[in-house]
Coordinates of C-alpha atoms in Angstrom, one line a residue:
X130 CA 0.0 0.0 0.0
X131 CA 1.4 3.4 -0.9
X132 CA 1.2 6.1 1.7
X133 CA 1.4 9.9 1.2
X134 CA 0.5 12.5 3.8
X135 CA 1.1 16.3 3.9
X136 CA 1.7 16.5 7.6
X137 CA 4.3 17.7 10.1
X138 CA 5.0 14.8 12.4
X139 CA 5.6 16.5 15.8
X140 CA 7.1 13.6 17.7
X141 CA 4.0 12.6 19.7
X142 CA 1.8 11.7 16.7
X143 CA 2.0 8.4 14.8
X144 CA -0.4 8.3 11.9
X145 CA -1.4 5.0 10.3
X146 CA -3.2 5.1 7.0
X147 CA -4.7 2.3 5.0
X148 CA -5.4 4.5 2.0
X149 CA -3.9 6.6 -0.8
X150 CA -4.0 10.3 0.0
X151 CA -4.1 12.9 -2.7
X152 CA -3.0 16.2 -1.1
X153 CA -4.2 18.4 -4.0
X154 CA -7.9 18.2 -3.1
X155 CA -9.6 20.2 -0.4
X156 CA -9.0 18.3 2.8
X157 CA -11.4 16.3 4.9
X158 CA -11.1 17.4 8.5
X159 CA -10.6 14.9 11.3
X160 CA -11.0 16.4 14.7
X161 CA -9.3 14.5 17.6
X162 CA -9.7 15.0 21.3
X163 CA -12.5 16.3 23.6
X164 CA -13.3 16.6 27.3
X165 CA -15.1 13.3 27.2
X166 CA -13.1 10.4 28.6
X167 CA -13.3 7.1 26.6
X168 CA -12.3 3.6 27.5
X169 CA -8.8 2.1 28.1
X170 CA -7.1 0.1 25.3
X171 CA -6.0 -3.2 26.8
X172 CA -4.7 -5.1 23.8
X173 CA -5.4 -7.1 20.7
X174 CA -5.5 -10.8 20.1
X175 CA -6.1 -13.6 17.6
X176 CA -7.0 -17.3 17.7
X177 CA -5.6 -20.7 17.1
X178 CA -8.9 -22.3 16.4
X179 CA -9.8 -25.4 14.2
X180 CA -6.5 -25.5 12.2
X181 CA -4.0 -25.9 15.0
X182 CA -2.4 -28.8 13.0
X183 CA -1.9 -26.5 10.1
X184 CA 0.0 -24.1 12.3
X185 CA 2.4 -26.8 13.4
X186 CA 2.5 -28.7 10.0
X187 CA 5.9 -27.2 8.9
X188 CA 7.6 -28.9 11.9
X189 CA 5.7 -32.1 11.2
X190 CA 7.2 -32.0 7.6
X191 CA 10.7 -31.5 9.1
X192 CA 11.0 -27.9 8.0
X193 CA 11.9 -26.5 11.4
X194 CA 13.4 -23.3 10.0
X195 CA 10.2 -22.4 8.2
X196 CA 8.2 -23.3 11.3
X197 CA 10.1 -20.9 13.5
X198 CA 9.7 -18.2 10.8
X199 CA 5.9 -18.7 10.9
X200 CA 5.9 -18.4 14.7
X201 CA 8.0 -15.2 14.4
X202 CA 5.5 -13.8 11.9
X203 CA 2.6 -14.6 14.2
X204 CA 4.0 -13.8 17.6
X205 CA 7.3 -11.8 17.4
X206 CA 6.3 -9.4 14.6
X207 CA 2.7 -8.7 15.6
X208 CA 1.9 -6.8 18.8
X209 CA -0.8 -8.9 20.4
X210 CA -1.5 -9.5 24.0
X211 CA -4.0 -12.4 23.8
X212 CA -4.1 -15.8 22.1
X213 CA -7.5 -17.5 21.8
X214 CA -7.4 -21.3 22.2
X215 CA -10.1 -23.9 21.4
X216 CA -11.3 -26.6 23.9
X217 CA -12.4 -29.6 21.8
X218 CA -15.0 -32.2 22.7
X219 CA -12.7 -35.2 22.8
X220 CA -10.8 -35.4 26.1
X221 CA -13.7 -37.3 27.9
X222 CA -15.2 -39.7 25.4
X223 CA -17.2 -41.2 28.2
X224 CA -17.8 -40.2 31.8
X225 CA -14.7 -40.7 33.9
X226 CA -16.6 -41.4 37.1
X227 CA -19.7 -40.3 39.0
X228 CA -17.9 -37.8 41.2
X229 CA -17.1 -34.5 39.5
X230 CA -14.9 -33.5 42.4
X231 CA -12.5 -36.4 41.7
X232 CA -11.4 -36.1 38.1
X233 CA -9.9 -39.2 36.6
X234 CA -9.1 -38.3 33.0
X235 CA -6.8 -40.3 30.7
X236 CA -3.8 -38.4 29.3
X237 CA -4.2 -40.0 25.8
X238 CA -7.5 -38.3 25.3
X239 CA -5.7 -34.9 25.4
X240 CA -3.7 -35.7 22.3
X241 CA -5.3 -32.8 20.4
X242 CA -3.7 -30.4 22.9
X243 CA -0.2 -31.3 21.6
X244 CA -0.6 -28.8 18.8
X245 CA -2.3 -26.2 21.0
X246 CA 0.5 -26.4 23.6
X247 CA 3.3 -26.1 21.0
X248 CA 1.6 -23.0 19.6
X249 CA 1.1 -21.5 23.0
X250 CA 4.7 -22.1 24.0
X251 CA 6.0 -20.6 20.8
X252 CA 3.8 -17.5 21.6
X253 CA 5.1 -17.3 25.2
X254 CA 8.7 -17.6 24.0
X255 CA 8.3 -14.5 21.8
X256 CA 5.9 -12.6 24.0
X257 CA 6.4 -13.6 27.6
X258 CA 3.4 -11.5 28.8
X259 CA 0.9 -13.1 26.4
X260 CA -2.3 -14.3 28.0
X261 CA -4.5 -17.2 26.9
X262 CA -8.3 -17.3 26.5
X263 CA -9.8 -20.8 26.1
X264 CA -13.3 -21.3 24.7
X265 CA -15.4 -24.5 24.6
X266 CA -17.4 -24.9 21.4
X267 CA -19.3 -27.9 22.6
X268 CA -19.1 -30.5 25.4
X269 CA -18.8 -34.2 24.5
X270 CA -21.8 -35.7 22.7
X271 CA -22.8 -37.8 25.7
X272 CA -23.6 -34.7 27.6
X273 CA -25.9 -33.2 25.0
X274 CA -29.5 -33.6 24.1
X275 CA -28.8 -34.5 20.5
X276 CA -25.9 -36.9 21.4
X277 CA -23.7 -35.2 18.9
X278 CA -21.1 -32.4 18.7
X279 CA -23.3 -30.5 16.2
X280 CA -25.3 -27.6 17.6
X281 CA -28.4 -29.3 16.2
X282 CA -29.5 -26.4 14.0
X283 CA -33.1 -25.3 14.7
X284 CA -33.5 -28.1 17.2
X285 CA -31.1 -26.1 19.5
X286 CA -29.1 -28.9 21.1
X287 CA -28.2 -28.1 24.6
X288 CA -26.9 -29.7 27.8
X289 CA -28.8 -32.7 29.2
X290 CA -30.4 -32.2 32.6
X291 CA -28.2 -32.8 35.7
X292 CA -25.0 -32.5 33.6
X293 CA -23.9 -29.1 34.9
X294 CA -21.2 -30.4 37.2
X295 CA -19.9 -32.9 34.6
X296 CA -19.7 -29.9 32.2
X297 CA -17.8 -27.9 34.8
X298 CA -15.4 -30.8 35.4
X299 CA -14.8 -31.1 31.7
X300 CA -13.7 -27.5 31.5
X301 CA -11.5 -27.8 34.6
X302 CA -9.7 -30.9 33.2
X303 CA -8.5 -28.8 30.2
X304 CA -7.2 -26.1 32.6
X305 CA -5.4 -28.8 34.6
X306 CA -3.8 -30.4 31.5
X307 CA -2.6 -27.1 30.1
X308 CA -1.2 -25.9 33.4
X309 CA 0.6 -29.2 33.7
X310 CA 2.3 -28.4 30.4
X311 CA 3.4 -24.9 31.5
X312 CA 0.5 -23.2 29.6
X313 CA -1.7 -21.7 32.3
X314 CA -5.0 -20.5 30.9
X315 CA -5.9 -17.0 32.2
X316 CA -9.4 -16.6 30.8
X317 CA -12.2 -19.1 30.1
X318 CA -15.4 -18.9 28.1
X319 CA -17.8 -21.7 28.8
X320 CA -19.6 -21.5 25.4
X321 CA -19.2 -20.2 21.9
X322 CA -22.1 -18.3 20.4
X323 CA -24.8 -19.9 22.7
X324 CA -27.4 -17.6 21.1
X325 CA -27.1 -19.1 17.6
X326 CA -28.8 -22.4 16.6
X327 CA -26.3 -23.8 14.1
X328 CA -25.0 -27.1 12.8
X329 CA -21.3 -26.7 13.4
X330 CA -19.9 -27.8 16.8
X331 CA -21.8 -25.9 19.4
X332 CA -24.3 -25.9 22.2
X333 CA -27.3 -23.6 22.5
X334 CA -28.4 -22.0 25.8
X335 CA -31.2 -19.7 26.6
X336 CA -30.1 -16.6 28.6
X337 CA -31.5 -18.0 31.9
X338 CA -29.9 -21.4 31.3
X339 CA -26.6 -19.9 30.4
X340 CA -26.6 -17.7 33.5
X341 CA -27.4 -20.7 35.8
X342 CA -24.7 -22.8 34.1
X343 CA -22.2 -19.9 34.4
X344 CA -22.8 -19.7 38.1
X345 CA -22.4 -23.5 38.6
X346 CA -19.1 -23.4 36.7
X347 CA -17.9 -20.4 38.7
X348 CA -18.7 -22.1 42.0
X349 CA -17.0 -25.3 40.8
X350 CA -13.8 -23.5 39.8
X351 CA -13.7 -21.8 43.2
X352 CA -14.0 -25.1 44.9
X353 CA -11.4 -26.8 42.7
X354 CA -9.0 -24.0 43.2
X355 CA -8.9 -24.9 46.9
X356 CA -8.6 -28.6 46.2
X357 CA -6.0 -28.2 43.5
X358 CA -4.1 -25.0 44.2
X359 CA -1.4 -25.8 41.6
X360 CA -4.0 -25.3 38.8
X361 CA -4.4 -21.6 38.2
X362 CA -8.0 -20.4 38.4
X363 CA -9.1 -18.9 35.1
X364 CA -11.3 -15.8 35.0
X365 CA -14.6 -16.3 33.4
X366 CA -15.6 -14.4 30.2
X367 CA -19.1 -14.2 28.9
X368 CA -21.6 -14.5 27.3
X369 CA -19.4 -14.8 24.1
X370 CA -22.5 -14.6 21.9
X371 CA -22.5 -14.3 18.1
X372 CA -24.3 -11.0 18.6
X373 CA -23.1 -8.2 20.9
X374 CA -26.7 -6.8 20.7
X375 CA -28.0 -10.1 22.0
X376 CA -25.4 -10.0 24.7
X377 CA -26.5 -6.6 26.0
X378 CA -30.2 -7.1 25.5
X379 CA -30.8 -10.7 26.4
X380 CA -27.8 -12.5 28.0
X381 CA -26.0 -10.1 30.3
X382 CA -28.9 -8.9 32.4
X383 CA -29.7 -12.4 33.8
X384 CA -26.0 -13.3 33.8
X385 CA -25.2 -10.4 36.1
X386 CA -28.2 -11.1 38.3
X387 CA -27.5 -14.8 38.8
X388 CA -23.7 -15.0 38.4
X389 CA -22.3 -11.5 38.5
X390 CA -19.7 -12.4 41.1
X391 CA -18.1 -14.8 38.6
X392 CA -18.2 -12.5 35.5
X393 CA -14.7 -11.0 35.0
X394 CA -15.0 -9.9 31.4
X395 CA -18.1 -8.9 29.3
X396 CA -17.5 -10.3 25.8
X397 CA -19.2 -11.0 22.5
X398 CA -18.5 -11.6 18.8
X399 CA -19.4 -8.9 16.3
X400 CA -21.3 -10.6 13.5
X401 CA -24.4 -8.5 14.1
X402 CA -22.9 -5.1 13.5
X403 CA -26.0 -2.9 14.2
X404 CA -26.9 -0.3 16.8
X405 CA -24.9 1.0 19.8
X406 CA -24.1 -2.6 20.8
X407 CA -20.7 -1.9 22.5
X408 CA -22.0 1.3 24.2
X409 CA -24.9 -0.8 25.6
X410 CA -22.4 -3.4 26.9
X411 CA -20.3 -0.6 28.4
X412 CA -23.3 0.6 30.4
X413 CA -23.6 -2.9 31.9
X414 CA -19.9 -3.4 32.5
X415 CA -19.3 -0.8 35.2
X416 CA -15.6 -1.2 35.9
X417 CA -15.1 -4.5 34.1
X418 CA -13.6 -4.7 30.6
X419 CA -15.5 -5.3 27.4
X420 CA -13.9 -7.6 24.8
X421 CA -14.7 -8.3 21.2
X422 CA -13.6 -12.0 21.1
X423 CA -14.2 -12.9 17.5
X424 CA -14.6 -11.3 14.1
X425 CA -13.5 -12.2 10.6
X426 CA -14.3 -11.3 7.0
X427 CA -16.4 -14.3 5.9
X428 CA -17.2 -13.2 2.3
X429 CA -15.5 -14.7 -0.7
X430 CA -12.6 -12.5 -1.7
X431 CA -10.6 -12.9 -4.9
X432 CA -9.1 -9.4 -4.8
X433 CA -5.3 -9.2 -4.9
X434 CA -3.9 -10.5 -1.7
X435 CA -7.5 -10.3 -0.3
X436 CA -7.2 -6.6 0.1
X437 CA -11.0 -6.3 0.3
X438 CA -11.0 -8.5 3.4
X439 CA -8.1 -6.4 4.8
X440 CA -10.2 -3.2 4.5
X441 CA -13.1 -5.0 6.2
X442 CA -10.9 -5.9 9.1
X443 CA -9.8 -2.3 9.5
X444 CA -13.4 -1.1 9.4
X445 CA -14.4 -3.7 12.1
X446 CA -11.6 -2.6 14.3
X447 CA -12.7 1.1 14.0
X448 CA -16.2 0.0 14.9
X449 CA -15.1 -1.9 18.0
X450 CA -12.7 0.6 19.5
X451 CA -14.9 3.6 18.7
X452 CA -17.9 1.7 20.0
X453 CA -16.4 1.0 23.4
X454 CA -14.3 -2.2 23.5
X455 CA -11.1 -2.6 25.5
X456 CA -9.8 -5.6 23.6
X457 CA -10.3 -6.6 19.9
X458 CA -9.6 -10.2 18.7
X459 CA -9.4 -11.4 15.1
X460 CA -10.9 -14.8 14.7
X461 CA -8.1 -17.0 13.5
X462 CA -4.4 -16.8 12.7
X463 CA -4.3 -19.6 10.2
X464 CA -6.6 -21.3 7.7
X465 CA -5.7 -23.5 4.7
X466 CA -5.7 -21.5 1.4
X467 CA -9.2 -20.4 0.5
X468 CA -11.2 -17.5 -1.0
X469 CA -12.7 -16.4 2.3
X470 CA -11.0 -13.9 4.6
X471 CA -11.5 -15.9 7.8
X472 CA -7.9 -16.0 8.7
X473 CA -4.9 -13.7 8.5
X474 CA -2.5 -16.3 7.2
X475 CA -2.9 -19.2 4.8
X476 CA -0.8 -22.3 5.4
X477 CA -0.5 -24.9 2.7
X478 CA -0.1 -27.9 5.1
X479 CA 3.6 -28.7 5.6
X480 CA 4.7 -26.8 2.5
X481 CA 4.6 -23.0 3.2
X482 CA 2.5 -20.1 4.1
X483 CA 1.2 -16.7 2.8
X484 CA 0.8 -13.5 4.8
X485 CA -2.3 -12.1 3.3
X486 CA -3.3 -8.4 3.3
X487 CA -5.6 -8.9 6.4
X488 CA -2.4 -10.0 8.2
X489 CA -0.6 -6.8 7.3
X490 CA -3.6 -4.6 8.1
X491 CA -3.9 -6.2 11.6
X492 CA -0.2 -6.0 12.1
X493 CA -0.1 -2.4 11.1
X494 CA -3.0 -1.5 13.5
X495 CA -1.4 -3.4 16.4
X496 CA 2.2 -2.1 16.0
X497 CA 2.1 1.3 17.8
X498 CA -0.6 0.4 20.4
X499 CA 0.3 -0.2 24.1
X500 CA -2.0 -1.4 26.9
X501 CA -3.0 1.6 29.0
X502 CA -3.6 3.9 26.1
X503 CA -7.1 5.6 26.0
X504 CA -9.3 5.9 23.0
X505 CA -10.1 9.5 22.3
X506 CA -13.0 10.9 20.2
X507 CA -12.6 11.5 16.5
X508 CA -15.0 13.6 14.4
X509 CA -15.1 13.4 10.6
X510 CA -16.3 16.6 9.0
X511 CA -18.5 14.9 6.5
X512 CA -21.1 12.4 7.8
X513 CA -21.2 10.4 4.6
X514 CA -17.4 10.2 4.2
X515 CA -15.8 6.8 3.5
X516 CA -12.9 7.8 5.9
X517 CA -12.9 6.1 9.3
X518 CA -10.7 7.4 12.1
X519 CA -9.7 6.0 15.5
X520 CA -7.3 7.6 17.9
X521 CA -5.3 6.3 20.9
X522 CA -3.5 8.4 23.5
X523 CA -0.8 7.2 25.9
X524 CA -0.1 8.6 29.4
X525 CA 3.1 10.2 28.0
X526 CA 1.0 12.0 25.3
X527 CA 1.9 9.9 22.3
X528 CA -1.0 10.0 20.0
X529 CA -1.7 7.2 17.4
X530 CA -4.3 7.9 14.7
X531 CA -5.6 5.1 12.4
X532 CA -7.3 6.3 9.2
X533 CA -8.9 4.0 6.7
X534 CA -10.3 5.0 3.3
X535 CA -13.2 2.6 2.4
X536 CA -14.1 4.5 -0.8
X537 CA -12.7 4.2 -4.3
X538 CA -11.5 7.8 -4.6
X539 CA -8.4 9.5 -3.2
X540 CA -9.1 11.8 -0.2
X541 CA -7.0 14.6 1.3
X542 CA -7.1 14.6 5.0
X543 CA -6.3 17.3 7.6
X544 CA -6.0 16.2 11.2
X545 CA -6.8 18.8 13.8
X546 CA -6.0 18.3 17.5
X547 CA -8.6 20.1 19.6
X548 CA -7.3 19.5 23.1
X549 CA -8.9 17.8 26.0
X550 CA -7.9 14.5 27.6
X551 CA -4.2 15.5 27.3
X552 CA -4.4 16.0 23.6
X553 CA -2.4 19.1 22.5
X554 CA -4.2 21.6 20.2
X555 CA -2.5 21.6 16.8
X556 CA -3.2 21.1 13.1
X557 CA -1.1 18.7 10.9

């Protein structure tokens, strides 16, 4: 991407542009800074979901050099704070025993975690402060009403009655296994998109049922922390719905009433991008963080390097941070080569990999941002402009401004710093 900007960089400003700027036209004004205090930026993240074996496939093909290069591209060269891991439905193929407080799991059933552990350790080596969020898509089939890993579609498969403690034990067993392999899980989501009746691996819960289960799991983790102090207790993240609107409207009110003491992070995906969804969640959050835990560009994209998907990622990040999130997570680091923009990197199993345009957009966004920065207001002078702007201000008054041009025409931009929240008053 070419970049051209008529601007005096004054030391405390870092301008990131995903567009071509023509300085000959009358400028569009971007006003930054006001007396209104916005939320803290806490970090960015991405997932190792579904295709963990693709991520580790270069080593499996005896190309250790290229494997380490891939790990560098994911974890050394991209400024992320969180790695999202997947809990699969296979480490308890049948009930271990009748006492959920006495886990008796077989190590061989955790074979799938070999790849997850290798990825997490590679991330920790390159970013020692990285934190892990683990999400369960579905419990084992024997716990579910449809006796299958599938979400059951319109039948809305859910947990069988009186399986709540077995469900909690299943989650804890993953935490124990990961901790025993020097990969402590910091955050835990007990369900993935529980509001959406679908056929992929999943488990549907009504808002009330989800809140009751969340409370049961929270109490169980508290109890197991006393019985097994060597297994770090993960903080609970919820409701992790497909829709942030559904989270704010339907799931969070009963969750906070029935299990508020266990809710550490308010979180949702962002596939229903309507309304003041993040602002509504912020009102419910009080002093707790709000996370956007999954988004990807799902449309087919045959543009060069999937640049259309890259622009969609940038727009989604603008929407999240300007809307009120503290943390924004891309869905997945790696998929096999495909037309969709679901992942940032494409790995041809065991042969090589491609860093697509979404990877570079995400990397460019993350590069200058540091936890503890605050998002400050940006005003665009034309309401129907295709320019999107997001600004971040550090305690030492370094200002980072991300600008994206979603149109098909060149745009000249003038950035004005109005003052307030520590932002100096200046034009550039």
